[in-house]
Coordinates of C-alpha atoms in Angstrom, one line a residue:
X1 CA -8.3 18.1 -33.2
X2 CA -7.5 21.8 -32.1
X3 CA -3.7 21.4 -32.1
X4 CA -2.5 19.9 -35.5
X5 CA 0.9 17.8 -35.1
X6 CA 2.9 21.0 -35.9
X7 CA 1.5 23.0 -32.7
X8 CA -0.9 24.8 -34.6
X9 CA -4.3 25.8 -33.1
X10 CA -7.0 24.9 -35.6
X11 CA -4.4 24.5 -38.1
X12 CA -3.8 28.1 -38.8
X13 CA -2.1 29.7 -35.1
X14 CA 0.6 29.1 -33.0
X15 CA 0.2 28.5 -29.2
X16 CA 4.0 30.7 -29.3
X17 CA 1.7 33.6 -31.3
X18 CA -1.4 33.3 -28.8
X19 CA 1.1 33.7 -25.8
X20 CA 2.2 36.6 -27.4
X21 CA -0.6 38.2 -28.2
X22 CA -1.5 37.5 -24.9
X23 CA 1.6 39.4 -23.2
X24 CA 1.7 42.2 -25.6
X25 CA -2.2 43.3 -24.6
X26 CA -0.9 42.7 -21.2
X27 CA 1.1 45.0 -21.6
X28 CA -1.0 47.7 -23.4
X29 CA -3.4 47.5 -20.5
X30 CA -0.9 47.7 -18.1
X31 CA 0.3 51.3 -19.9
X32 CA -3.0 52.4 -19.9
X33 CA -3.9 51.8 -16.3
X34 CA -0.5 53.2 -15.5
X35 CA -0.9 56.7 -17.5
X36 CA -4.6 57.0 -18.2
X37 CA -6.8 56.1 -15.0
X38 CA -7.5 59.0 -12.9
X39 CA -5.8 59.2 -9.3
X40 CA -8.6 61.8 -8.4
X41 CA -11.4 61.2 -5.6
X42 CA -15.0 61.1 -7.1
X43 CA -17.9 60.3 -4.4
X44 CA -21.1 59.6 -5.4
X45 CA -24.2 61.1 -4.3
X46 CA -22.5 63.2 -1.5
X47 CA -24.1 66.9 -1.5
X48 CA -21.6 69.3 -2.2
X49 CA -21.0 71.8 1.2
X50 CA -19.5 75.5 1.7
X51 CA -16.1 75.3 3.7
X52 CA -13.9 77.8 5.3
X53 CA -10.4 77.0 4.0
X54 CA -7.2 78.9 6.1
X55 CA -3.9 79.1 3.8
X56 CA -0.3 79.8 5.5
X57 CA 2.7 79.9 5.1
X58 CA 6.0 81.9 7.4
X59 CA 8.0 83.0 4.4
X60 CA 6.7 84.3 1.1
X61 CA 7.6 86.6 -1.3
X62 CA 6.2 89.9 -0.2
X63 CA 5.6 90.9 -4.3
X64 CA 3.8 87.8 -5.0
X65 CA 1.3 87.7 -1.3
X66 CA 0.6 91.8 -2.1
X67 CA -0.9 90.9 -5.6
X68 CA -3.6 88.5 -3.9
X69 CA -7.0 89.9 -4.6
X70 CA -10.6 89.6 -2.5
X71 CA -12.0 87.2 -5.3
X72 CA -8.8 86.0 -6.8
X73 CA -9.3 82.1 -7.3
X74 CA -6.6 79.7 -4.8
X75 CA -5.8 76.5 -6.9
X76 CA -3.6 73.6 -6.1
X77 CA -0.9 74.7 -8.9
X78 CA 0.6 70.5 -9.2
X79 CA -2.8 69.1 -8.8
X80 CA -4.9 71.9 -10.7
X81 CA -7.8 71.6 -8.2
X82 CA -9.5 74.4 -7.4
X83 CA -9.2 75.4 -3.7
X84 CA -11.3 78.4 -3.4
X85 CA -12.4 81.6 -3.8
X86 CA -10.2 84.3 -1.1
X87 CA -12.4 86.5 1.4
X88 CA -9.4 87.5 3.4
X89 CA -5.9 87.8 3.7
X90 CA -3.9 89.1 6.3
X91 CA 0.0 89.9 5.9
X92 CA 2.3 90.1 8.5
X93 CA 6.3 90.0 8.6
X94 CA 8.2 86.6 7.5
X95 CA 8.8 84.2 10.3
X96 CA 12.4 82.5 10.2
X97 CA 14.2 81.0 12.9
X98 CA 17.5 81.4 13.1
X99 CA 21.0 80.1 15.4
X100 CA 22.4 83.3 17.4
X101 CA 26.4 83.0 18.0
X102 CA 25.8 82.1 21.3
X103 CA 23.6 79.0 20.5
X104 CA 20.2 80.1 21.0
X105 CA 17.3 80.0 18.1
X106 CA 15.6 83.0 17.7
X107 CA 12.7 84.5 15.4
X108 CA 13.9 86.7 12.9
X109 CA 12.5 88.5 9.8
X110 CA 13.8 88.2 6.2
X111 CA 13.4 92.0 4.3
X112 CA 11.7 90.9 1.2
X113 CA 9.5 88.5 2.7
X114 CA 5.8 88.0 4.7
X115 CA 3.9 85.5 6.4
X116 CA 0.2 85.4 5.3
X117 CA -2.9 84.1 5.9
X118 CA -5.6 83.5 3.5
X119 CA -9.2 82.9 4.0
X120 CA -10.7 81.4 1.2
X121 CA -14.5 80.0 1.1
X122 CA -15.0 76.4 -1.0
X123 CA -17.2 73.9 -1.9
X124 CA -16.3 70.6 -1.8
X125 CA -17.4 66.9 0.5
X126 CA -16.5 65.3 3.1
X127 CA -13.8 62.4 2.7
X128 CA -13.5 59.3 4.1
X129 CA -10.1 60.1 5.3
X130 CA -11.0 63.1 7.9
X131 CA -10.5 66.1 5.0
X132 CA -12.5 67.4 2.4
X133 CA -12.4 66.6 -1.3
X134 CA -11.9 69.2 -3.3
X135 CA -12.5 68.9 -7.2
X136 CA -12.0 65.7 -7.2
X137 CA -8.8 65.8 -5.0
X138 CA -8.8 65.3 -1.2
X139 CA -7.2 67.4 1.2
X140 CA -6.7 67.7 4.8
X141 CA -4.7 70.2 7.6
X142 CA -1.3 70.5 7.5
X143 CA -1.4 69.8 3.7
X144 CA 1.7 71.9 2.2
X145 CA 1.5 72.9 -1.2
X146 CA 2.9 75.3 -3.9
X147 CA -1.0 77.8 -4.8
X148 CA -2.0 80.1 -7.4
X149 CA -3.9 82.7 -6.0
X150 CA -4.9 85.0 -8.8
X151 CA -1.7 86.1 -10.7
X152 CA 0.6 84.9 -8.2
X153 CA 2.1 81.5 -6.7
X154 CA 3.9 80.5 -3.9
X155 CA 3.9 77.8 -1.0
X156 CA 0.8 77.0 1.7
X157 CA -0.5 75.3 4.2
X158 CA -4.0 74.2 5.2
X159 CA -4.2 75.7 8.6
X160 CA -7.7 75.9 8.8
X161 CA -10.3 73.5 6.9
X162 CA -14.3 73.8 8.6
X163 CA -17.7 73.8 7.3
X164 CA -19.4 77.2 6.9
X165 CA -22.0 77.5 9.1

């Protein structure tokens, strides 16, 4: 018989030891999927294409924009992706809106602070959700992020995302 008349399987394990056996490699796997599988976008045999990436954001540090380089790299600093290379920046002064006494919102400028916009050229594919996957993450307009550009980082915003050419 497989199960003696103590419950044993074969004799020698318990159906109460096989269910937890069962559970506790359950549960391992479960860990593993949890902390180990990669939440990154990898398409197969898609050709890799040149992109025109536009970074912006209203209010930055004006140290941190300055210190942006022609050739400085542009990564996504939580994600680690790699965004770029920059071929242009442009600096102007900080965009906040503010409440007047009277009521009205106006635009004002914080001392200390610029809006910029970055140009940065990358390679990356197509996505199936209307973006472009960058290594191995997929991004699309409007995404806001915190970036290292070279030594510095600080928030952005896709503004601009086309294929060069």
């Amino acid at each position: 018989m497989i199960i003696d008349s103590k419950g044993k399987l074969f004799g020698k394990i318990s159906i109460i030891d096989i269910l937890i056996l069962v559970v506790l490699i359950a549960g391992i796997a479960g860990v593993w999927v949890k902390f180990f599988k990669s939440g990154s976008v990898t398409p197969i045999a898609v050709k890799n294409e040149t992109y025109i990436v536009g970074l912006y954001w209203e209010e930055s540090p004006e140290f941190a924009v300055r210190s942006v380089k022609i050739g400085d790299i542009a990564r996504d600093f939580d994600r680690g992706a790699i965004l770029g290379k920059v071929t242009d920046i442009q600096i102007d002064d900080s965009i906040s809106f503010v409440k007047t006494a009277d009521g009205r919102v106006v635009a004002s400028s914080t001392p200390g602070y610029v809006s910029y916009h970055i140009t940065l050229e990358a390679t990356g594919v197509p996505s199936d959700l209307g973006g472009v996957i960058f290594d191995g993450m997929d991004y699309q307009i409007g995404k806001s992020m915190t970036v290292k550009v070279g030594n510095a980082i600080f928030m952005g915003r896709i503004d601009r995302l086309e294929k060069k050419g």
